[in-house]
Each structure stands twice: as structure tokens, then as C-alpha cells.
Coordinates of C-alpha atoms in Angstrom, one line a residue:
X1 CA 22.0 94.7 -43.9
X2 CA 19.7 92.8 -41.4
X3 CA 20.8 92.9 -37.9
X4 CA 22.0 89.7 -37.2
X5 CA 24.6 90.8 -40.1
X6 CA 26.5 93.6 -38.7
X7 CA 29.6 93.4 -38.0
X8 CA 30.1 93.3 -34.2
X9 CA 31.5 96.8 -33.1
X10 CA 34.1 97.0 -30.2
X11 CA 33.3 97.4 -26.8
X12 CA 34.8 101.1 -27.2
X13 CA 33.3 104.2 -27.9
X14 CA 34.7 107.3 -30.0
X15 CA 36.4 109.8 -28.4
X16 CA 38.1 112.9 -29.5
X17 CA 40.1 113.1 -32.7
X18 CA 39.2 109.7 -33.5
X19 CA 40.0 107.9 -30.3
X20 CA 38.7 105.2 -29.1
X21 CA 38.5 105.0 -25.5
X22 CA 37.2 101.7 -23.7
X23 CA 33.4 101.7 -21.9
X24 CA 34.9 101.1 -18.1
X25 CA 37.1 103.9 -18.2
X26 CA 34.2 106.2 -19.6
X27 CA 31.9 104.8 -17.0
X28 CA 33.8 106.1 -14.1
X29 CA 34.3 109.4 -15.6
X30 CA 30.4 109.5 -16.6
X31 CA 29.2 111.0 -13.0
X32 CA 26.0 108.9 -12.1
X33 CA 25.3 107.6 -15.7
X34 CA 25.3 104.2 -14.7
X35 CA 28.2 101.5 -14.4
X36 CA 28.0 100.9 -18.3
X37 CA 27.2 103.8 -19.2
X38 CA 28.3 105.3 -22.8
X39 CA 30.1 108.4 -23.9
X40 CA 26.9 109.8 -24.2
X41 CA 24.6 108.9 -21.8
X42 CA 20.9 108.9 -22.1
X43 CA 18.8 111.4 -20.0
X44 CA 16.8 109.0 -18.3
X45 CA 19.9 107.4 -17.0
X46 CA 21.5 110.8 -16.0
X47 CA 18.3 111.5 -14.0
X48 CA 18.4 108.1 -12.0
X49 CA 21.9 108.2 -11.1
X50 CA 20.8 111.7 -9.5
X51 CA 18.0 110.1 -7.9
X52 CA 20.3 107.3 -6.6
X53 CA 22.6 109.7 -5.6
X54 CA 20.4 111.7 -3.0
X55 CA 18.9 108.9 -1.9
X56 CA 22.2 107.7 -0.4
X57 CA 23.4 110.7 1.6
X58 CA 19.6 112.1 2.5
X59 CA 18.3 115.1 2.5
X60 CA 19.2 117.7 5.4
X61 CA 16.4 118.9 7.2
X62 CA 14.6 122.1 6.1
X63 CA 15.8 123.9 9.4
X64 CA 19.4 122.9 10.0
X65 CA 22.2 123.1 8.3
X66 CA 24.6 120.4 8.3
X67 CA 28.0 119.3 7.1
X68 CA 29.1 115.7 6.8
X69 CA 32.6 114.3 6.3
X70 CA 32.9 111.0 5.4
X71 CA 34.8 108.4 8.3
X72 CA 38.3 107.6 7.4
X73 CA 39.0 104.1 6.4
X74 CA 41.6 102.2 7.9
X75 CA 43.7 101.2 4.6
X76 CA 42.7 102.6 0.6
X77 CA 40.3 99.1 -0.7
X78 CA 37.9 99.7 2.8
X79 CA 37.5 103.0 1.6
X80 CA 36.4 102.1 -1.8
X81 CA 37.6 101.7 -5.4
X82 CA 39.5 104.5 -6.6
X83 CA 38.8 106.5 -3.3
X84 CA 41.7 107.4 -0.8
X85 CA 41.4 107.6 3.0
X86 CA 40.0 110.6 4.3
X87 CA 43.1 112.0 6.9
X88 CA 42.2 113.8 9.4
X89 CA 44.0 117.3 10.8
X90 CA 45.8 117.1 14.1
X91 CA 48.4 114.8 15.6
X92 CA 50.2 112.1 13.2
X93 CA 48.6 108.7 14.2
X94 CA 46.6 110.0 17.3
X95 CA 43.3 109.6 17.0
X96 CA 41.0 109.6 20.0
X97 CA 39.9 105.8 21.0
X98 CA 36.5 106.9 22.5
X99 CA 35.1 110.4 21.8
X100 CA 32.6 112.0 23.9
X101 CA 29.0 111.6 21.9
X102 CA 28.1 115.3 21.1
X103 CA 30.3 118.5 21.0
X104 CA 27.5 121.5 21.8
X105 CA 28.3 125.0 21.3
X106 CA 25.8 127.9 22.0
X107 CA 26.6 131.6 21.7
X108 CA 27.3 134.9 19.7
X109 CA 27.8 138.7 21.1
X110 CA 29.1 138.4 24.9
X111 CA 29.6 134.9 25.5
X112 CA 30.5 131.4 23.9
X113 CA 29.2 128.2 25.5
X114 CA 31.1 124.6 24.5
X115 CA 30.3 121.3 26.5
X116 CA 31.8 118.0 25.8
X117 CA 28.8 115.0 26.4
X118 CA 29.1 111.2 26.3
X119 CA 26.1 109.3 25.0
X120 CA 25.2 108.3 28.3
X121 CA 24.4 111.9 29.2
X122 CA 27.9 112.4 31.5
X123 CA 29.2 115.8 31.3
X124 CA 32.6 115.4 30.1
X125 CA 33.4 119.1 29.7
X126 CA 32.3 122.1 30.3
X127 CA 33.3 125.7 29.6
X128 CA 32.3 129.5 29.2
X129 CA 34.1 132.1 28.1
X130 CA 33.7 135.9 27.6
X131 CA 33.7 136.9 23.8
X132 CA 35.3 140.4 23.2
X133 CA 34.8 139.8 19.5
X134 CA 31.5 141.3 19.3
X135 CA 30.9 144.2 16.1
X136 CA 27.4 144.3 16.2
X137 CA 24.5 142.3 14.5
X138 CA 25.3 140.2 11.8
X139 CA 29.1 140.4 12.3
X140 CA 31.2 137.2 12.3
X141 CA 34.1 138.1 14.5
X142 CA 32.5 136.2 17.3
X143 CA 33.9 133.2 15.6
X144 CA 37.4 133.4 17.2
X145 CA 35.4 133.4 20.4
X146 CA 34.0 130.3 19.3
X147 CA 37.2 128.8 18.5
X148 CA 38.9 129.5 21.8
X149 CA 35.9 128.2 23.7
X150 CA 36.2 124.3 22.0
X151 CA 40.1 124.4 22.6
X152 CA 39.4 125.5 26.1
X153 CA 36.7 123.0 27.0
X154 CA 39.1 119.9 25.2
X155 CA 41.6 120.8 27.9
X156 CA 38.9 121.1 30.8
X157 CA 38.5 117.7 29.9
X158 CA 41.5 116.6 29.4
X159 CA 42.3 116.0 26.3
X160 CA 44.8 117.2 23.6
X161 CA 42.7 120.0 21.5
X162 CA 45.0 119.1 18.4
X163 CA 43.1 115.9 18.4
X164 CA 41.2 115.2 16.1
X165 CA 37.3 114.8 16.2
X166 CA 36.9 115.7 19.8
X167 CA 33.7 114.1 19.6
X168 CA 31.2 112.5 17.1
X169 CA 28.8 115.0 16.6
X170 CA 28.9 119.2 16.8
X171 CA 25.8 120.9 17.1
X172 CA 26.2 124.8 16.5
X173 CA 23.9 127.2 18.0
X174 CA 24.8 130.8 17.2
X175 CA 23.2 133.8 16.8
X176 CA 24.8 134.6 13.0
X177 CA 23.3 132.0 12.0
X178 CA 20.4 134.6 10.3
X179 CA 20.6 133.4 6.6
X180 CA 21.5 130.2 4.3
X181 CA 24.4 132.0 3.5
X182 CA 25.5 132.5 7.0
X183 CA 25.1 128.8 7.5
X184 CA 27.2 127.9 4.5
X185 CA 29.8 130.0 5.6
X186 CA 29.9 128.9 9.3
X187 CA 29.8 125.9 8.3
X188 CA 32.6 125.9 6.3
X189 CA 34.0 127.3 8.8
X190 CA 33.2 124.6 11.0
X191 CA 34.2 122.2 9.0
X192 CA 38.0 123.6 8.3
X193 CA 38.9 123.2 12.0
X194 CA 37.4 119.2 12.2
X195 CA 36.0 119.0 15.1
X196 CA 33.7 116.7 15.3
X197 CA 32.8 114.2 12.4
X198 CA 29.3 115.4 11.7
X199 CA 28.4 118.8 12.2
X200 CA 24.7 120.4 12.3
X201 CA 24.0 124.3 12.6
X202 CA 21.3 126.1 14.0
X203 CA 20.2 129.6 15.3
X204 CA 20.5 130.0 19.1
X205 CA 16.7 130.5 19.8
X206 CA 16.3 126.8 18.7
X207 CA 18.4 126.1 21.8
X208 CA 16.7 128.4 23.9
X209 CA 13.6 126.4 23.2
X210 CA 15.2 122.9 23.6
X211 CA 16.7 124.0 27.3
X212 CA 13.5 125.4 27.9
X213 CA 11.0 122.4 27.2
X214 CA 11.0 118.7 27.3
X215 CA 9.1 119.0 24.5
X216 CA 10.5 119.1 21.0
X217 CA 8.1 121.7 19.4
X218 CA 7.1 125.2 20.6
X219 CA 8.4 129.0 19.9
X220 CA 11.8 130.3 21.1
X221 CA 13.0 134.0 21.9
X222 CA 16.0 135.3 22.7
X223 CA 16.2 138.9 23.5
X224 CA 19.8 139.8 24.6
X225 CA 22.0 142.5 22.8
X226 CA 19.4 142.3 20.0
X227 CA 15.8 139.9 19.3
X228 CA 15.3 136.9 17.5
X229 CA 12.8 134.4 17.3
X230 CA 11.7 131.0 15.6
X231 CA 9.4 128.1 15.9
X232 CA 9.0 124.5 15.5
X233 CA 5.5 122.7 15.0
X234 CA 4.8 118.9 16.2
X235 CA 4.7 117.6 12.7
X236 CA 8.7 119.5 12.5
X237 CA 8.0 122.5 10.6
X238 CA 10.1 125.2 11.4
X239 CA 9.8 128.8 11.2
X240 CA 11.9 131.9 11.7
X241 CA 13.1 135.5 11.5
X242 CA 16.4 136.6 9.7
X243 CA 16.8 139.1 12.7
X244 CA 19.0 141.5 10.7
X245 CA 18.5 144.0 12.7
X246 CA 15.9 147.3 11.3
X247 CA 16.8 146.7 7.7
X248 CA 15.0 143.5 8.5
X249 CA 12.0 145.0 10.5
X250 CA 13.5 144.0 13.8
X251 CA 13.6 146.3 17.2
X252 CA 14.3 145.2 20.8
X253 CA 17.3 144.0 22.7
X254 CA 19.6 145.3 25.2
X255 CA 21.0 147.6 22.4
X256 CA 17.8 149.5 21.1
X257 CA 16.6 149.5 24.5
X258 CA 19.7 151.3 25.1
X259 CA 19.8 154.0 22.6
X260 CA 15.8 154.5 23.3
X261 CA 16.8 155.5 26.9
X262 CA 19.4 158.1 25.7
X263 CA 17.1 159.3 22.7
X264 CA 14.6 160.2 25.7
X265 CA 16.9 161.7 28.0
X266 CA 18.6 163.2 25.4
X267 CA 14.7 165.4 24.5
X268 CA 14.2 165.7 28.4
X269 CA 17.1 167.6 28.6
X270 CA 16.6 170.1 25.8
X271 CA 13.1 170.5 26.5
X272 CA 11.7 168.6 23.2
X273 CA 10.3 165.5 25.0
X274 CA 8.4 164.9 29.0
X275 CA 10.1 164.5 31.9
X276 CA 11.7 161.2 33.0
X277 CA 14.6 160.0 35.5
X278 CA 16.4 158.4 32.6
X279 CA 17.7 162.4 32.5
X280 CA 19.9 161.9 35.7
X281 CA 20.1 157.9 35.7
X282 CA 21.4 157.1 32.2
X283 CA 24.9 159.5 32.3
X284 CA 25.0 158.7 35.9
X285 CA 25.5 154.8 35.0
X286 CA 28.7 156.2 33.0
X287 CA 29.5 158.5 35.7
X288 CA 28.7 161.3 33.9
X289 CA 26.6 164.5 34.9
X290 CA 24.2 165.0 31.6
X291 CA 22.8 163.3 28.5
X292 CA 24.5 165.6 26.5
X293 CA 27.9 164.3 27.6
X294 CA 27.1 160.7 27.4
X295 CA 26.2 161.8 23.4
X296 CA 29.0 163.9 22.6
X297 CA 31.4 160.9 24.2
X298 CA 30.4 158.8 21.7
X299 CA 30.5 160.6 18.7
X300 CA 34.4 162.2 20.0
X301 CA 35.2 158.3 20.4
X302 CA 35.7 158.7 24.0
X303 CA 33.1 155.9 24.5
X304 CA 32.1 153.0 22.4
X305 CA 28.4 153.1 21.2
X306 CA 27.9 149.4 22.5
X307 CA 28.2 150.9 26.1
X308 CA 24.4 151.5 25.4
X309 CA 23.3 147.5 25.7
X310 CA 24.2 148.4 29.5
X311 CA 21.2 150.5 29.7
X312 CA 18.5 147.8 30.1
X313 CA 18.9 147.1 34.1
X314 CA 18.8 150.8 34.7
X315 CA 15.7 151.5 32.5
X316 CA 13.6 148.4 34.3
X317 CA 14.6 150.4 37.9
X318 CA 13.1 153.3 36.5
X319 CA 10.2 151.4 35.2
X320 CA 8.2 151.0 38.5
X321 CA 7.6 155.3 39.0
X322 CA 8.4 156.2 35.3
X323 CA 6.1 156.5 32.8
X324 CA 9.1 157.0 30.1
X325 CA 10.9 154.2 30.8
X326 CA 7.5 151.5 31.5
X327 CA 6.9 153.1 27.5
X328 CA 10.6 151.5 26.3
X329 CA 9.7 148.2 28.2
X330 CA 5.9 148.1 26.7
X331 CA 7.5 148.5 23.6
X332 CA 9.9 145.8 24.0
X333 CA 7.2 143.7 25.5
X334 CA 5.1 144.0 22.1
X335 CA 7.5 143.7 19.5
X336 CA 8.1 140.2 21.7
X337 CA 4.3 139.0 21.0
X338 CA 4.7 140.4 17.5
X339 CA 7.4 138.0 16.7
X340 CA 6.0 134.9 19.1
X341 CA 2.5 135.2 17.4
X342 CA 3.4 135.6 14.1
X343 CA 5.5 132.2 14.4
X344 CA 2.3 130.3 16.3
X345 CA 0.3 131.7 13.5
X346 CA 2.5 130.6 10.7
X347 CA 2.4 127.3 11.6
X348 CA -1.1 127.1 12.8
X349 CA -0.6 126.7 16.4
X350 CA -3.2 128.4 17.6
X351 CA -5.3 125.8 19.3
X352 CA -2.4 124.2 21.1
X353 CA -0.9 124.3 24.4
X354 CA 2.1 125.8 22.6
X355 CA 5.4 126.3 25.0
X356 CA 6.8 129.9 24.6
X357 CA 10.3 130.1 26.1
X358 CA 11.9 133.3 26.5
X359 CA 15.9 133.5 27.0
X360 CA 18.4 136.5 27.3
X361 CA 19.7 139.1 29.5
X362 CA 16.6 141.2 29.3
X363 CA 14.8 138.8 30.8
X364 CA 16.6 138.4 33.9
X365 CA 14.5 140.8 35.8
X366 CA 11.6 140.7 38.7
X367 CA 9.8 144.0 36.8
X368 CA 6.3 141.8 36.6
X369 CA 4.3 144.3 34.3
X370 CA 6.6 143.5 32.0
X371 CA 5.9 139.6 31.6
X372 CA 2.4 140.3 32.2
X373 CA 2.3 142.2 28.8
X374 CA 4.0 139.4 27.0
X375 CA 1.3 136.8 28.4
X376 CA -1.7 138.9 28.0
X377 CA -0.9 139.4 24.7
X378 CA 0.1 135.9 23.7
X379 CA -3.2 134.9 24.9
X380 CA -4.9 136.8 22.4
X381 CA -3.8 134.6 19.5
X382 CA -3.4 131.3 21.5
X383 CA -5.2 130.9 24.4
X384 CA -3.6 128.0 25.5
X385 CA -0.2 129.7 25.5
X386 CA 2.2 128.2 28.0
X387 CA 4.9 131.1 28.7
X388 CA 8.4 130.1 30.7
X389 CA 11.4 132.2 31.5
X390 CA 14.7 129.9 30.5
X391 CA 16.7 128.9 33.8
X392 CA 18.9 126.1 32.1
X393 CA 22.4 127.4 29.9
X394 CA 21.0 127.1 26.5
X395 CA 24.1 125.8 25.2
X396 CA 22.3 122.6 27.4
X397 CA 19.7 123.0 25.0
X398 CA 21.7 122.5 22.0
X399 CA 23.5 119.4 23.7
X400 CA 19.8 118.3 23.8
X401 CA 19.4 118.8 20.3
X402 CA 23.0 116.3 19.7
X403 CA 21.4 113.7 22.2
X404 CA 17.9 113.8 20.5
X405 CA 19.9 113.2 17.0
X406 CA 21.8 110.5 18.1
X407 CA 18.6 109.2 19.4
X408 CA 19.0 109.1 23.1
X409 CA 16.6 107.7 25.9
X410 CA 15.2 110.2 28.3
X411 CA 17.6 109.3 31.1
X412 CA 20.6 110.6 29.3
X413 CA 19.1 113.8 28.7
X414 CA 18.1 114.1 32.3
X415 CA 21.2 112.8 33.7
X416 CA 22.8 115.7 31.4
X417 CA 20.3 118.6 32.6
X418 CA 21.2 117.6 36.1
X419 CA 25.2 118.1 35.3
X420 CA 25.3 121.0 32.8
X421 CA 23.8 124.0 34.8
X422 CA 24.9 127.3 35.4
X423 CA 26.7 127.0 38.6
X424 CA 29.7 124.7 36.5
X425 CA 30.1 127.2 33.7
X426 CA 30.2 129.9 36.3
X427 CA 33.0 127.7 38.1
X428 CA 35.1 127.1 34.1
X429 CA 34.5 131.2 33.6
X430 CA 36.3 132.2 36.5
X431 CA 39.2 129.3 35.7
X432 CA 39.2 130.4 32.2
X433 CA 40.1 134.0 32.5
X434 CA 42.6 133.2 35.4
X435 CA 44.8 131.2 32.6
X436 CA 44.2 133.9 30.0

């Protein structure tokens, strides 16, 4: 029978057991096959509706990991056909009438930073708080550090903290944040509370390196209870370390540092190793008389092996008349270019004027040798090489990062370097622990 014969078919197609279901109905349940598409739907059509699909919520940026909610509608059709309106957690019918801009949160092991900015660059709020959550690298207890720290900085602002978003944007620095999986799970974790309505994670060094230059490229190392660092290129590559710990190849931080110092001490004492204060001056920082006491206090229980991070400060002291302890810091000092260089070289940086910011308790020290070693040895791969010591709060750095997403003008982000320093978190600590 020609085809201008047939017998018109219905605008139905079969279904199971002889059904016949009609083409709309199947086209809503047919995911991205097209608005009239079939029960079964041609591979070309499958592969556009993907195509369409991505286009229309973008792709996230290789070195961030983000987490978008969609806005809640005011009433069901605004929010589209067949869609309901996203509800928010917090108070019934409270929803804030003009949220600060970015939420920015930086921290990990002994601290959490939060800060509450407007889009103009005004500090709203601003708070620091001391995390006792900390169970070494790669742990994730610090989180209910990180939670206290946004409730805390809501009220230094003065709003409810059961209101919900506190601001428009959340940018996430923390030191977890090694692997995709850590980011998935953060930001899930994130994204249960509802802070903000778009949230973006990243690894503190990036805002070590965002606080530390005006620039929005360079290589940034944090070296506090352990080492990290990572690197962004003009054109936006990123690279970085998953800082594990040794299982990853890493050492440095105030926590090898301190087991180092004891390890030496520990052989000057018995004879195995050379000579070296660190035998009198690291049980004297616990007020103890030997090494051996400061080892058999830890493995009794009597002292908790993270009392080691402390070390650092005593071991730079030492570092001026002892050839022991200037070892630890040369050591620390090269595993420092070793990470910094590989990251210029890995995204061929080598003939720039490439900033290199350095941020963390182990650099808050005067022992000059010790920075010397870090920029002699930079200079070797990049000659360039622009070296700083971070003086800014990082967690400025990741409200930096917020602004610089939401596309702000330089005079916000100087008006909010001028506010957010360390002077006002110093002034919320103090407030902080007073009303715990």
C-alpha cells in the first residue's frame, strides 16, 4: 500500500501490555529526548537534549567545586510547568530582604574564619573562632568548627542565623578540601545547612594567594600544621597537590617539624645522633626534664601527640647557634621550593614575574636564612620569582575570590581589604570565646 494510503495511526504510542499511552505524557517522561519525542527516542535526539542540557547550567570550572540551588519562585507557574517552589530551611515566611553579597569562609586545623560582605565591599561581619575539632590531616571534624563560625558571624551582624541564605554567594576555603571526593562531600555538606544560594569550594592555599596578590594568577603555600600548595596560570589553569600527608609524598608543617625536633633530641640523648639544644629546649617547652619523658608521655597517653606542632617557634630560636635545628628548617625550606617549582613548572611559568605567597604559622618568624633559602632556590627555576610573606587574614582572600565572581570593580575589593584585617578578627575572637 502506497503511502498516501495508510491508514492514519493515532497520535499514541504502544506501551506495556498493549497500552497505548499518548505522545505528551511520554515526552515529559522522555528526559531530554525532545518535546515530541516518542517512546523510543532516536540517539541523535538523546545526544542533543544532553547537549542542550549542559549548555544551560554551564560547566564548573576545572579548579572549583561548586553547588547551585535553584532560586525559589514566588508562586508554582513562575517556577515552571510541573515544577514546585524550591522552600528554603529556616524561619516560616522570613526570608532576608537584602543579603550581604558573599559569605567567605577560610580555615581547617586551629581556626575557622567567616566574614559577611556586601557587594559594595562593606564589611558586614566578621568573626574567628578557635577550632578544637582538629584529628589530624585529612580529617573532617573541623566541620562543626565551621558551622559554629557562620552562626556566630550571622549574629555579629545581626541577623537571625535560622535565616535563610545569609547571603548570595559562599566561597569555601578549607584545607580538606585535598580530593574531588572531599569536595563532593563538603559540599554536600554545605549545601544541607543553605547558607548561601550558590556555593563554590576551594583549597585554602587558593586564598592565601588571592589575599596575597592583586593579581589573580601566581602560586600559593600554606605551611601551618601540615604543607600544601597550588597554582593558577594567567590563562586560569590551575594546579595542585592532594597534600595527604607522607602517603602522598608530603613533609613539612608545624607537625613534622615537631616530631623532627623530638626524633633529634630523642638520638642526642642516647648517644645515636650529634649534639644539639633541642636536647634541653624541646621537654623543657612541656616542662619536662628529658626527651625521653616527653616520648614516654605520649605513648602512656599523658600527652596528646599534636602537642608536637608547638615545636616550630622553639626549633627557629635554636636555629641561629644550632646546626641541628637550621637542618629541620633547611629541610622545610626545600621541600617548600619543591612544591612551589614543580607548580611554576607545570604550568610553564617559568619566564614570568610569577607572585609566590607564602601563608601559615611557620612563617611568622624573623629567622632570615630561612626565607633566603626559599628565594634562592625559587630563582633557580624562575628568575623572575616574586616572593611575599601573607599579612592579610586569608579568609579576605577568599571574600576576594566571591567579589571577583560576582564581578566586582576594584574599589570594592579595596574598600574590603581596608575593613577585613586582622586587628577585627582578633577583636570577634576574644568576644567569641567570652559568650562560649
Amino acid at each position: 500500500m502506497s503511502v498516501r494510503g495508510r491508514e492514519r495511526r493515532s497520535s499514541c504510542a504502544a506501551g506495556p501490555r498493549g497500552y497505548r499511552l499518548p505522545e505528551r505524557p511520554l515526552a515529559g517522561r522522555g528526559a531530554r529526548l525532545g518535546r515530541r519525542a516518542r517512546l523510543r527516542g532516536s540517539r541523535t535526539d538523546h545526544a542533543r537534549g544532553h547537549r542542550r542540557a549542559w549548555r544551560r547550567r554551564g560547566g564548573p570550572d576545572a579548579h572549583m567545586a561548586r553547588f547551585h540551588r535553584r532560586r525559589p519562585s514566588p508562586d508554582p507557574e513562575a517556577a515552571g510547568r510541573g515544577r514546585r517552589p524550591i522552600r528554603r530551611r529556616g524561619r516560616a515566611g522570613v526570608l532576608p530582604v537584602n543579603p550581604p553579597a558573599v559569605l567567605a569562609v577560610d580555615g581547617g586545623g586551629s581556626k575557622v574564619d567567616a566574614a559577611l560582605v556586601a557587594e559594595d565591599g562593606t564589611l558586614v561581619g566578621a568573626v574567628r573562632i578557635r577550632n578544637t575539632g582538629h584529628d589530624g590531616p585529612h580529617s573532617y571534624s573541623y566541620l562543626d568548627g565551621v558551622a559554629v563560625t557562620v552562626e556566630a558571624v550571622c549574629r555579629e551582624a545581626g541577623t537571625d542565623p535560622d535565616r535563610r541564605p545569609v547571603a548570595r554567594l559562599g566561597t569555601y576555603c578549607l584545607s580538606g578540601a585535598d580530593l574531588p571526593a572531599d569536595d563532593r562531600r563538603i559540599l554536600r555538606w554545605v549545601a544541607k545547612h543553605g547558607w548561601t544560594e550558590d556555593d563554590v569550594l576551594r583549597n585554602d592555599t587558593f586564598a592565601i594567594l588571592r589575599a596575597g596578590t592583586d593579581r589573580t594568577w601566581g602560586v600559593g603555600v600554606v605551611c601551618g600544621y601540615g604543607t600544601n600548595c597550588s597554582a593558577v596560570a594567567p590563562d586560569g589553569r590551575t594546579f595542585r597537590f592532594p597534600a595527604i600527608g607522607d602517603i602522598s609524598g608530603d613533609w613539612g608543617g608545624g607537625s613534622d617539624i615537631g616530631r623532627l625536633a623530638l626524633w633529634y633530641a630523642a638520638r642526642a640523648e642516647d648517644g645515636r645522633g650529634d649534639e644539639t639544644e633541642l636536647v634541653q629546649l624541646v621537654p623543657s617547652h612541656f616542662d619536662l626534664k628529658r626527651p625521653r619523658q616527653v616520648m614516654e608521655a605520649i605513648h602512656l597517653g599523658r600527652m596528646d601527640v599534636d602537642r608536637l606542632a608547638e615545636l616550630p617557634p622553639v626549633v627557629f630560636r635554636a636555629a641561629a647557634d644550632d646546626a641541628v635545628a637550621r637542618s629541620i628548617l633547611d629541610r622545610q625550606a626545600d621541600e617548600i621550593v619543591a612544591m612551589a617549582g614543580t607548580a611554576i613548572r607545570r604550568l610553564r611559568m617559568t619566564a614570568l614575574d610569577v607572585p609566590v605567597v607564602l601563608g601559615g604559622g611557620i612563617f611568622h618568624n624573623d629567622f632570615a636564612p630561612f626565607f633566603d633559602r626559599i628565594e634562592e632556590g625559587l630563582r633557580r627555576i624562575a628568575q623572575d620569582v616574586r616572593v611575599t610573606v601573607l599579612s592579610a587574614p586569608p579568609v579576605a582572600g577568599a571574600a576576594l575570590l566571591g567579589l571577583d565572581r560576582m564581578g566586582a570593580s576594584e574599589a570594592p575589593k579595596a574598600r574590603l581589604r581596608a575593613g577585613l584585617t586582622h586587628e577585627r578578627l582578633a577583636r570577634t575572637l576574644s568576644v567569641a570565646m567570652r559568650e562560649d
